[in-house]
XYZ file of C-alpha atoms in Angstrom:
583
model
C 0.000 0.000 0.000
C 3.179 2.325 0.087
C 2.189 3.871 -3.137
C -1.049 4.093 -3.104
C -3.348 7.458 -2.036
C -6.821 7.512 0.242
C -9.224 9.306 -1.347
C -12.606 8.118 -0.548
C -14.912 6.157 1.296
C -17.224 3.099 -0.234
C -20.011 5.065 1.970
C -19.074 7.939 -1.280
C -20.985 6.020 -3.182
C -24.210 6.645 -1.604
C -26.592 4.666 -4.367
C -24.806 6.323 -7.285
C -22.324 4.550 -9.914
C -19.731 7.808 -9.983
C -18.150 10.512 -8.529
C -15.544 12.717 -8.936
C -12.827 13.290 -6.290
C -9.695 15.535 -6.900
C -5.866 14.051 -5.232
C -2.424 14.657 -6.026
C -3.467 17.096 -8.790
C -5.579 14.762 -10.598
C -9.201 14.562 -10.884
C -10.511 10.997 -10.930
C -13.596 9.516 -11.545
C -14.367 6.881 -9.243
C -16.543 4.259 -10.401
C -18.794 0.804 -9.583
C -19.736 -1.692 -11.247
C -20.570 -5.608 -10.294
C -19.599 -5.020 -7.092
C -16.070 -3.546 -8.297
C -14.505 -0.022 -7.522
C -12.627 1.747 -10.292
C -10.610 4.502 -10.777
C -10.350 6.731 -14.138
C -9.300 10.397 -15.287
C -11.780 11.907 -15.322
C -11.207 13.765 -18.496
C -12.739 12.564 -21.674
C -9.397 11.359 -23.713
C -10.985 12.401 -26.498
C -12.105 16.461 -25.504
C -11.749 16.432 -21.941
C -15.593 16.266 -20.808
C -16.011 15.122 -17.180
C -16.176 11.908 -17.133
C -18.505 11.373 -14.097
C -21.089 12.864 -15.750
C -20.883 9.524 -18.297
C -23.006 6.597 -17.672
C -21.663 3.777 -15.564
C -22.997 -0.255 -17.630
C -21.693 -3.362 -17.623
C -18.100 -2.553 -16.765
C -18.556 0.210 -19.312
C -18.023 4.426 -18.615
C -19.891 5.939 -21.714
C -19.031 9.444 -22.141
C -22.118 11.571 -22.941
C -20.922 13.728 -25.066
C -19.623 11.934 -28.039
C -20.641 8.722 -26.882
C -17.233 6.850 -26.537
C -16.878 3.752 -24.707
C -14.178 2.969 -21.970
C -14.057 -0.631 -20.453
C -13.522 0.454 -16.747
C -10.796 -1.867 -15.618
C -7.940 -0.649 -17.782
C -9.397 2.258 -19.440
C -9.629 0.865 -23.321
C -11.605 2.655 -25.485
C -14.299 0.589 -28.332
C -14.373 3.417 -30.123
C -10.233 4.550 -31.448
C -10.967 7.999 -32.469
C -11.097 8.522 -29.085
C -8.112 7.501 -27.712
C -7.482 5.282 -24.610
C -8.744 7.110 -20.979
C -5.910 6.414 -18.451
C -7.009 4.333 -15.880
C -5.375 3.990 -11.956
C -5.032 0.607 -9.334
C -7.537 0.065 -6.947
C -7.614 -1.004 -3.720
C -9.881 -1.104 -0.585
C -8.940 -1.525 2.963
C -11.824 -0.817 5.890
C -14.130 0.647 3.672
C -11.668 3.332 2.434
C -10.630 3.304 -1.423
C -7.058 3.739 -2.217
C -5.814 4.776 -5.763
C -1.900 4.338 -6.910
C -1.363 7.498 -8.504
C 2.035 6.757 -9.744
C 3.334 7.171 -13.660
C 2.626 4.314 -15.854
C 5.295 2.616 -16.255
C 6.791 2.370 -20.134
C 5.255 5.505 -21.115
C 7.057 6.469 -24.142
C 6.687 2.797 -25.414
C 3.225 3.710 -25.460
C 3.017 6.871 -26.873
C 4.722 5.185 -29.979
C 2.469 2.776 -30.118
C -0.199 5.096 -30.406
C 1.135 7.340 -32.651
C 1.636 4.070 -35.016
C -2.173 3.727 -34.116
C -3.247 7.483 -35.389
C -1.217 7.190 -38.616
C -2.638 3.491 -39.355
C -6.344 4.666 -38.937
C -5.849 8.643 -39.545
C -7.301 9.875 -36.068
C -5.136 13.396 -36.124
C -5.961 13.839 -31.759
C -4.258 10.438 -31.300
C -1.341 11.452 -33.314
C -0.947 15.267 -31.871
C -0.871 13.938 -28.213
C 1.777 11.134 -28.988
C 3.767 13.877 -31.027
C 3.662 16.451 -28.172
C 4.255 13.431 -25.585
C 7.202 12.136 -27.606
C 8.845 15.561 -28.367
C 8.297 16.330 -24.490
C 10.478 13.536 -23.822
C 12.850 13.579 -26.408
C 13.246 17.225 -28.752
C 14.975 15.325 -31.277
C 12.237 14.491 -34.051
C 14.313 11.462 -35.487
C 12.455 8.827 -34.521
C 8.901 10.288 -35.085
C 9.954 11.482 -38.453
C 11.476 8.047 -39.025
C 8.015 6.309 -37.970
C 5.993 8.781 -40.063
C 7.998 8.332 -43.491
C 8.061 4.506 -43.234
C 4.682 4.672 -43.205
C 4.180 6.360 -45.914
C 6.231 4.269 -47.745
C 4.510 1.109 -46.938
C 1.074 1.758 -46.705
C 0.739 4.175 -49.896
C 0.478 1.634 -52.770
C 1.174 4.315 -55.552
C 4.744 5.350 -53.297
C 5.940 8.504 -52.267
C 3.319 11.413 -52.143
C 2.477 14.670 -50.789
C 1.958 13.431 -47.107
C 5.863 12.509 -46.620
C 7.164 15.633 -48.937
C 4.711 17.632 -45.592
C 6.488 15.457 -43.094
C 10.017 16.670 -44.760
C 9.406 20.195 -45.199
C 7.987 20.036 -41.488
C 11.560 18.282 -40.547
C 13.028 20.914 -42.439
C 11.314 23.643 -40.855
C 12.321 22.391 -37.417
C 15.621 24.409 -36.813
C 13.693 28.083 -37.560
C 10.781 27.390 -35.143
C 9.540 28.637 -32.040
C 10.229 25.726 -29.087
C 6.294 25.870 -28.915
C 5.988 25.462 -32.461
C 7.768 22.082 -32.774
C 5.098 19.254 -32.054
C 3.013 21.489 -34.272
C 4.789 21.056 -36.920
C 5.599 17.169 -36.108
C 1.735 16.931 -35.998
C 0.856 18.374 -39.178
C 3.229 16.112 -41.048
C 2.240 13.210 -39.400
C -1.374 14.020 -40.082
C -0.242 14.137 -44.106
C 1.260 11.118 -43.906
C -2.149 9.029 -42.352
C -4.407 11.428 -44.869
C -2.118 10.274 -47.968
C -2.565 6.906 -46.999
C -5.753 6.489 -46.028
C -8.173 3.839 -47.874
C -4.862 2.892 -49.921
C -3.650 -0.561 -50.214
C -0.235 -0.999 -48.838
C 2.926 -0.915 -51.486
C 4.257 -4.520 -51.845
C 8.265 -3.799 -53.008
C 9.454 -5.089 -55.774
C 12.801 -7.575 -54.899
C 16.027 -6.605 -55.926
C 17.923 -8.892 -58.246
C 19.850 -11.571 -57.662
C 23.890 -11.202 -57.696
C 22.995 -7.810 -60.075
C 25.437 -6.103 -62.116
C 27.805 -4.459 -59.817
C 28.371 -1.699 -62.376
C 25.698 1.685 -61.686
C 26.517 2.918 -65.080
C 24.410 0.144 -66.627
C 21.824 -0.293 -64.070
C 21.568 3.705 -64.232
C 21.205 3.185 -67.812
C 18.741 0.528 -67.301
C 16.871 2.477 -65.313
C 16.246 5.318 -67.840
C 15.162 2.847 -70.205
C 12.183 1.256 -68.497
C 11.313 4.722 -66.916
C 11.218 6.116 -70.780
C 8.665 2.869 -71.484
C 6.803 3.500 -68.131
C 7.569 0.045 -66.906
C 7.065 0.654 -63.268
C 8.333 -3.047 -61.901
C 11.744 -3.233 -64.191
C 12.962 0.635 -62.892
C 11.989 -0.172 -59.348
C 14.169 -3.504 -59.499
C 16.844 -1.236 -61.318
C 16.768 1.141 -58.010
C 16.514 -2.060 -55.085
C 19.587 -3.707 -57.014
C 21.525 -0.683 -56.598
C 20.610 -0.472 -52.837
C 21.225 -3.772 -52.468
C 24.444 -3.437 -53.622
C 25.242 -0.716 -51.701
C 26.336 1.712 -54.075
C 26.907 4.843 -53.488
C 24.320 7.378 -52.648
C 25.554 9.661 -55.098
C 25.398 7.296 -58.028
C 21.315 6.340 -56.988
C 20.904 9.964 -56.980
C 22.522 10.825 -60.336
C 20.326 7.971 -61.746
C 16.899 9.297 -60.402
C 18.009 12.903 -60.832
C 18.715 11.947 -65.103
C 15.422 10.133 -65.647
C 13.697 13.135 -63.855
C 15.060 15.447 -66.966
C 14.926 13.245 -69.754
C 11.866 14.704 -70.422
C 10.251 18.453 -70.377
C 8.935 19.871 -66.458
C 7.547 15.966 -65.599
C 4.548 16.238 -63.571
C 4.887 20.269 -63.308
C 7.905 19.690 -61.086
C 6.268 17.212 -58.612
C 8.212 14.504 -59.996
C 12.006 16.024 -58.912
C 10.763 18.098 -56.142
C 9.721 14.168 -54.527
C 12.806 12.974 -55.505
C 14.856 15.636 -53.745
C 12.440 15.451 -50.420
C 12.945 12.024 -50.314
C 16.795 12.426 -50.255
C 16.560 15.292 -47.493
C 14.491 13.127 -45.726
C 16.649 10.059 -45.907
C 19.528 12.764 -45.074
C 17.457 13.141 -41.408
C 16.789 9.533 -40.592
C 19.716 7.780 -42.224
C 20.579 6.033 -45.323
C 19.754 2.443 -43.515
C 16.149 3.027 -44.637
C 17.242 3.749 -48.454
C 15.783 0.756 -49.439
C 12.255 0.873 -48.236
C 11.906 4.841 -49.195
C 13.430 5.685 -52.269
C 11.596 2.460 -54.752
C 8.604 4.432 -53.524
C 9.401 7.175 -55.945
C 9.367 5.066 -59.015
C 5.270 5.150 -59.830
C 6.077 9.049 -59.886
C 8.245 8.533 -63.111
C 6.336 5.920 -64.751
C 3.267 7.730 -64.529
C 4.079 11.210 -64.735
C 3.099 13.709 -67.499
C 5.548 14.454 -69.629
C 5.765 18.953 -71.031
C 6.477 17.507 -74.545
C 2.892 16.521 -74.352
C 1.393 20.182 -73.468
C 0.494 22.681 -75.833
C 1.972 25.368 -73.796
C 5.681 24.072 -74.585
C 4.857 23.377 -77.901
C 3.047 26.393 -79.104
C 2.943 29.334 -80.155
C 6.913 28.658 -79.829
C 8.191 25.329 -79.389
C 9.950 25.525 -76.507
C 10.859 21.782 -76.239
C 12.439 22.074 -79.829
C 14.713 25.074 -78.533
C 15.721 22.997 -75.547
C 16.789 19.898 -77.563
C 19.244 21.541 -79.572
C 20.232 23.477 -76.456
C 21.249 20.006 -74.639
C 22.359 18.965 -77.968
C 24.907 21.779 -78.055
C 25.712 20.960 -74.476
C 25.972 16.951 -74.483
C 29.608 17.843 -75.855
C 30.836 18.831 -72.890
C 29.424 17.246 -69.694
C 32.957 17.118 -68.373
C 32.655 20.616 -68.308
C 29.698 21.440 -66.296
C 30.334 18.249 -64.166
C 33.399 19.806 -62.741
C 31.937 23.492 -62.781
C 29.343 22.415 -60.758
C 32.092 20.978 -58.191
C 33.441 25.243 -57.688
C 32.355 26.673 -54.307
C 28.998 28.483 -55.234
C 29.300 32.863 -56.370
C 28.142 35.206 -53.856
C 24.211 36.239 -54.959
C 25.438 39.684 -56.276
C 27.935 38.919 -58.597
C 26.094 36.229 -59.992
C 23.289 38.397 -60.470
C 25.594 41.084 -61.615
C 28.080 39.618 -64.296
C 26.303 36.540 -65.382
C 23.016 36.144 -65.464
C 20.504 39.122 -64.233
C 17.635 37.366 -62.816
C 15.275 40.609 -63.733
C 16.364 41.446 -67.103
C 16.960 37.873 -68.542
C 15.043 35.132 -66.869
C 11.891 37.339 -66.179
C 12.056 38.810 -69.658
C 9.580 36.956 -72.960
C 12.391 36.140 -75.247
C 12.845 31.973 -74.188
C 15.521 31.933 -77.237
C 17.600 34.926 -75.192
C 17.014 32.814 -72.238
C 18.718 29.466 -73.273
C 20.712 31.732 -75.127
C 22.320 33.739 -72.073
C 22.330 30.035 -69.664
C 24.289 28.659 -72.630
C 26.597 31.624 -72.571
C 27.197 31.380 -68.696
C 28.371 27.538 -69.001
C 30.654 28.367 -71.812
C 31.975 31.128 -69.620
C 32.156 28.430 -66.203
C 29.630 29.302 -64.287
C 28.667 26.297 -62.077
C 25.493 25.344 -62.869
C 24.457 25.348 -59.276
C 25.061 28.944 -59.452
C 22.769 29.703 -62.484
C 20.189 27.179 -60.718
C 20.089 29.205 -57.307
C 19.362 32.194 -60.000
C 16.954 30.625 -61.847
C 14.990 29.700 -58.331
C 15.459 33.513 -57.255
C 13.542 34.412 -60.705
C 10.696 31.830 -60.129
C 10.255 33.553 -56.596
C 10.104 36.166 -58.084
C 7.022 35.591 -60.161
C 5.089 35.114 -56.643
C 6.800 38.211 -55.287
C 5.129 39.779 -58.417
C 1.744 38.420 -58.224
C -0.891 40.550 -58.804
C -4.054 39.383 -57.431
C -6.126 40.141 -60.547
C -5.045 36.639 -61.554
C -7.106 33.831 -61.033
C -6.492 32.141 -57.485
C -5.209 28.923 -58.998
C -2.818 30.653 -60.602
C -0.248 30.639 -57.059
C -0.045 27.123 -57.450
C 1.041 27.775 -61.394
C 3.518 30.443 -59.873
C 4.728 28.149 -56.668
C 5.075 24.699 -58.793
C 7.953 26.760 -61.207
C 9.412 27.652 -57.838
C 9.266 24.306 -55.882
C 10.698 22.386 -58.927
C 13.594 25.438 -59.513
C 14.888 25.032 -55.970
C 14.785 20.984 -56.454
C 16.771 21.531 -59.549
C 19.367 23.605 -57.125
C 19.244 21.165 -54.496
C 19.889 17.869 -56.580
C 22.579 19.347 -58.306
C 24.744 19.990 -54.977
C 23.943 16.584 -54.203
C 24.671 14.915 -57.669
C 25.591 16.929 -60.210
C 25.621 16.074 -64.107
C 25.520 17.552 -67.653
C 21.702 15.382 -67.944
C 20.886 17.340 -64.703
C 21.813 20.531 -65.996
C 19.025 20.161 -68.658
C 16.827 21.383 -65.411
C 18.053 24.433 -65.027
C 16.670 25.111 -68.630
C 12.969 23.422 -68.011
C 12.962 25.462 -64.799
C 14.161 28.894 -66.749
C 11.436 27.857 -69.615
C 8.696 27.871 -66.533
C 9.561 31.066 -65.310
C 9.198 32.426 -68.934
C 5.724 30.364 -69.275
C 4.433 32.607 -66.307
C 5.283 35.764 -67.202
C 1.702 36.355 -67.497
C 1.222 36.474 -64.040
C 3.113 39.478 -63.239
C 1.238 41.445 -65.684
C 1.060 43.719 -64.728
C 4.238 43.173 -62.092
C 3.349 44.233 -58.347
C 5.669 46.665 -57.198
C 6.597 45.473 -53.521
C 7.893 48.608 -51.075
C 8.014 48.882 -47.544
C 5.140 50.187 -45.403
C 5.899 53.439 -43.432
C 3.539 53.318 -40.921
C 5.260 50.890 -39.085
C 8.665 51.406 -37.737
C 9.571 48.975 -34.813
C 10.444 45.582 -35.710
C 8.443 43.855 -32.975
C 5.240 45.684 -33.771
C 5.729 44.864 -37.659
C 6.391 41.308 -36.759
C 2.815 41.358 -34.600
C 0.844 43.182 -37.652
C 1.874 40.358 -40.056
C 1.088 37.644 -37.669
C -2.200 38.893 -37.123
C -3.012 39.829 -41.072
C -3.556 35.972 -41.410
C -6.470 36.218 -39.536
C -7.970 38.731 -42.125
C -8.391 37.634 -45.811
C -7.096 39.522 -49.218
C -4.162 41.106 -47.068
C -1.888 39.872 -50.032
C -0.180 43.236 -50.538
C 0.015 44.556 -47.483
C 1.480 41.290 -45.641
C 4.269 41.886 -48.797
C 4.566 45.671 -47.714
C 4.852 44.738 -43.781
C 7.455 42.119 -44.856
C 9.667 44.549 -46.826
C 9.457 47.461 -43.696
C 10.430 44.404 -41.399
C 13.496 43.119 -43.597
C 14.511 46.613 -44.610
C 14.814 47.757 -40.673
C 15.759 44.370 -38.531
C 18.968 43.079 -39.018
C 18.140 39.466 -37.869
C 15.626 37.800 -40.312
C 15.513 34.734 -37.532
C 12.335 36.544 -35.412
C 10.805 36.886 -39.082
C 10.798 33.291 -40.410
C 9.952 32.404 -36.819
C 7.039 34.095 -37.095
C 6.400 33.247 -40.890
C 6.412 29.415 -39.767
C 4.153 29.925 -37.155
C 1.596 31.624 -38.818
C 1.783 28.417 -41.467
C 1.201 26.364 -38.753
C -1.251 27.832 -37.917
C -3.532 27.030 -40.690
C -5.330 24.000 -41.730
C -2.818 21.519 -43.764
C -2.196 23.252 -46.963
C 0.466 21.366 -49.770
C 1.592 24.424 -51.736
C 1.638 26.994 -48.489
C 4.268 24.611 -47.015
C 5.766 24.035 -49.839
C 6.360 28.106 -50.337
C 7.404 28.432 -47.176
C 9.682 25.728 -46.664
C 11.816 26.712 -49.847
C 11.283 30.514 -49.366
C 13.335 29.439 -46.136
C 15.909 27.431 -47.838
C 16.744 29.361 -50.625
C 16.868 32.630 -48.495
C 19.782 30.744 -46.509
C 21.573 29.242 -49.716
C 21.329 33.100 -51.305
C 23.698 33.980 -48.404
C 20.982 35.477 -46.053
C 21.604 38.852 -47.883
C 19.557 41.949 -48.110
C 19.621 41.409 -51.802
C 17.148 38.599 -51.567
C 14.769 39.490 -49.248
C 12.384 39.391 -51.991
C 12.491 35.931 -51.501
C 10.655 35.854 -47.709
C 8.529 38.962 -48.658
C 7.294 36.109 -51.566
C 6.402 33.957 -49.172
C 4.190 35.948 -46.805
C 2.387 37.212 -49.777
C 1.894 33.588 -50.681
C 0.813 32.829 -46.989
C -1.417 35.893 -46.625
C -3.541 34.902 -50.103
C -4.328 31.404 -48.411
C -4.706 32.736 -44.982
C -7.162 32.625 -42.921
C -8.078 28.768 -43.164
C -10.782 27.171 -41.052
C -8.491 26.262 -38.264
C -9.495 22.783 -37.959
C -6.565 20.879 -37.535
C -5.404 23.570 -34.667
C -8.288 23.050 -33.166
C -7.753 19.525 -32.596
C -3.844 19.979 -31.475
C -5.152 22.862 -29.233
C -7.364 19.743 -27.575
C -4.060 17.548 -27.373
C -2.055 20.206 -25.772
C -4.410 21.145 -23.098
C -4.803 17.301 -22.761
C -1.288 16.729 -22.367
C -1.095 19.819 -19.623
C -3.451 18.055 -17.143
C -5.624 21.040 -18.102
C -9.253 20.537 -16.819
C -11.124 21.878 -20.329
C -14.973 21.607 -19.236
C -14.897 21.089 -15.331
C -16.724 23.368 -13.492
């Protein structure tokens, strides 16, 4: 009886099945049934509503207001959208009850088990507690992450999709965000992940030959093949022989990253923006799990859509017909851009300056003077990671730009050129080659294609009313709650940038007015890269334009219905020992 706590009588009972009775900072609902004494938080798991005012049947609490279903004894619910209601050891000695109020014992055990639960059957509360419970213990996000994108790549039978590229960019995210903001974030990438997957059969992985080829210039070459004849099962073998062989990351890369630009834009970018997530996310929870995430990619080539096929490219200029003789040109010296691309990447300015003016060539409507000047820049040795962290600064640009008399779908046209520009940048620091390079173009060709959308071009300036950093910071956080605040979240953004030396209180608040919102693909997306490429410009005052971008992004899909922070709101307090509906 050492650990256990007296906190009523059996004479409590007085002809009535429950009562509540407050000890050691809990409130418990004390309960009989058959003869049997019980002991139960009483907070509904699922919102927190008092639990003794439930119905007491057949060893059953029933909460009344959503109707869930606890077996008394060890606090189990029948109905899992619920979650489990923690239940405490009884005993009774002369009439008085005792309750052991100690932890449970293997408590983060649990708390992965449920959160294994909540993806499997999509029940976002039951993933935001474990996620807040299992960052409280440990900050590091490893093993959730690792949990949520094997997940994804098991139970998503057409492979890698937007739930895990949300868990990534959440992952990514992590290092910029408020301490508050980090289960958040956790949550709403896990949430992706069971959405994505839900009602989908699970992906059955193709094996990996037997004693393959140890040679990755034929299996790479393989590869391209039966992606080119959208043979799904022959290029996923190609990739799990190469894993199984353990070659090098670099050369599985270079083979993806080729077969992502043999053809025009594939997908509208989706296809090599994937590919690069799924490398960044294998970059967070280790290379060991190569082989169960990155044959999940595969479907994304064999089915994708291929710019060749679209009238855009094709008329009234053909841009595909420019680019081929373009690649043509530079297919006789890979050797050349291969070792260019190995220099130590130009400072923003010079770039922008001597090479290749993001403004007056990439945003201009001459696509032959744009192949044109890229060609002239590799000739000269620029490293085509340079011209690709240009070409991404253009396409953000174009969202900068965005005037709102365009049609509302039109962001996404505007934030796809930019998503697949900055995978372009990011896959050639990781693997560069001359087939790679052909991205840069088909990302430079996209940025021409939607020109129309910054016609005319919104002219961003700072806001003068506004002249402490700390105030301009709380105006932009609170214009999400307000809708068509486009231009003056841009204008806020510009006054902020223009007077704080420290963008780090700026993206903070950025990301946590994105998590904010309901679960939204592209606004993550925008924000995530906005972030990244900011950094990989040099965090210079030169590219500022690229953050302002973003909030304008954020503030046309802001506010949402709030839904999903509803429900983490719930968790938290939850997780507190907050009493949400006692009297």
């Amino acid at each position: 009886m050492a650990d256990y706590v007296s906190v009523a009588s059996i004479e409590d009972f007085k002809g009535r099945d429950c009562f509540a009775v407050q000890c050691g900072g809990h409130t418990l609902a004390l309960c009989r049934s058959a003869g049997k004494v019980f002991a139960v938080d009483n907070r509904c798991p699922h919102m927190g509503f008092p639990m003794d005012r439930g119905t007491v049947k057949d060893g059953l609490i029933i909460c009344h207001w959503h109707h869930a279903r606890f077996d008394l004894c060890s606090g189990g619910t029948f109905d899992l959208w619920a979650d489990d209601l923690r239940s405490f050891p009884v005993k009774i000695e002369d009439g008085r009850i005792y309750v052991d109020l100690s932890p449970p014992a293997g408590g983060r055990t649990h708390h992965l088990r449920r959160l294994s639960d909540g993806l499997s059957r999509n029940i976002r509360l039951v993933i935001a507690k474990s996620a807040i419970a299992l960052l409280a213990d440990d900050p590091d996000p490893r093993e959730v992450l690792t949990i949520g994108l094997l997940h994804g790549a098991r139970y998503r039978r057409d492979g890698w999709g937007m739930g895990q590229t949300i868990l990534t960019c959440m992952a990514n995210l992590m290092p910029h965000l408020r301490p508050e903001d980090r289960a958040r974030a956790a949550y709403h990438g896990l949430s992706a992940v069971a959405a994505d997957c839900e009602g989908s059969p699970p992906r059955f992985a193709v094996e990996p030959l037997t004693n393959a080829p140890n040679d990755p210039v034929l299996l790479k070459q393989w590869f391209r093949t039966f992606v080119e004849h959208r043979d799904t099962e022959a290029a996923e073998r190609c990739i799990a022989s190469m894993i199984e062989r353990d070659m090098p990351m670099v050369n599985i890369a270079d083979a993806f990253f080729s077969a992502a630009t043999d053809h025009r834009y594939l997908s509208i970018g989706h296809v090599l923006d994937f590919t690069n997530k799924a490398f960044e996310a294998l970059d967070l929870i280790g290379y060991e799990h190569a082989a169960t995430i990155l044959p999940s990619l595969v479907s994304n080539y064999t089915f994708s859509e291929r710019m060749e096929e679209s009238a855009q490219w094709r008329e009234p200029i053909d841009l595909v017909a420019l680019l081929n003789d373009a690649f043509a040109e530079m297919s006789e010296w890979p050797s050349i851009v291969v070792q260019a691309s190995s220099l130590p990447p130009a400072q923003p300015s010079k770039l922008q300056a001597s090479r290749m003016p993001a403004e007056q060539v990439l945003l201009g409507s001459d696509p032959r003077a744009i192949v044109s000047a890229l060609l002239d820049a590799l000739r000269n040795g620029a490293a085509p990671t340079d011209l690709a962290c240009t070409v991404a600064y253009a396409a953000a640009l174009r969202i900068k730009q965005f005037h709102t008399s365009n049609e509302f779908a039109d962001w996404d046209t505007a934030l796809h050129t930019f998503t697949f520009a900055n995978a372009v940048h990011q896959a050639l620091l990781r693997a560069p080659s001359w087939e790679l390079t052909r991205g840069i173009f088909d990302a430079a060709m996209s940025v021409y294609l939607d020109r129309f959308l910054n016609m005319p071009a919104v002219r961003v300036g700072p806001e003068a009313t506004a002249t402490e950093p700390q105030r301009i910071l709380s105006a932009l956080d609170a214009l999400t709650d307000v809708r068509h605040q486009v231009d003056r979240a841009g204008s806020l953004a510009a006054q902020y940038l223009l007077l704080s030396d420290s963008a780090a209180p700026f993206i903070a608040t950025l990301c946590h007015a994105l998590l904010r919102e309901d679960r939204d693909f592209h606004t993550i997306q925008t924000v995530e890269i906005a972030i990244r490429q900011y950094e990989m410009h040099g965090r210079s005052a030169e590219v500022s334009d690229i953050l302002i971008a973003a909030w304008r992004y954020l503030a046309a899909h802001a506010p949402t219905a709030r839904a999903q922070g509803q429900t983490y709101r719930i968790a938290e307090r939850l997780h507190r020992g907050d009493r949400l509906f006692e009297e």
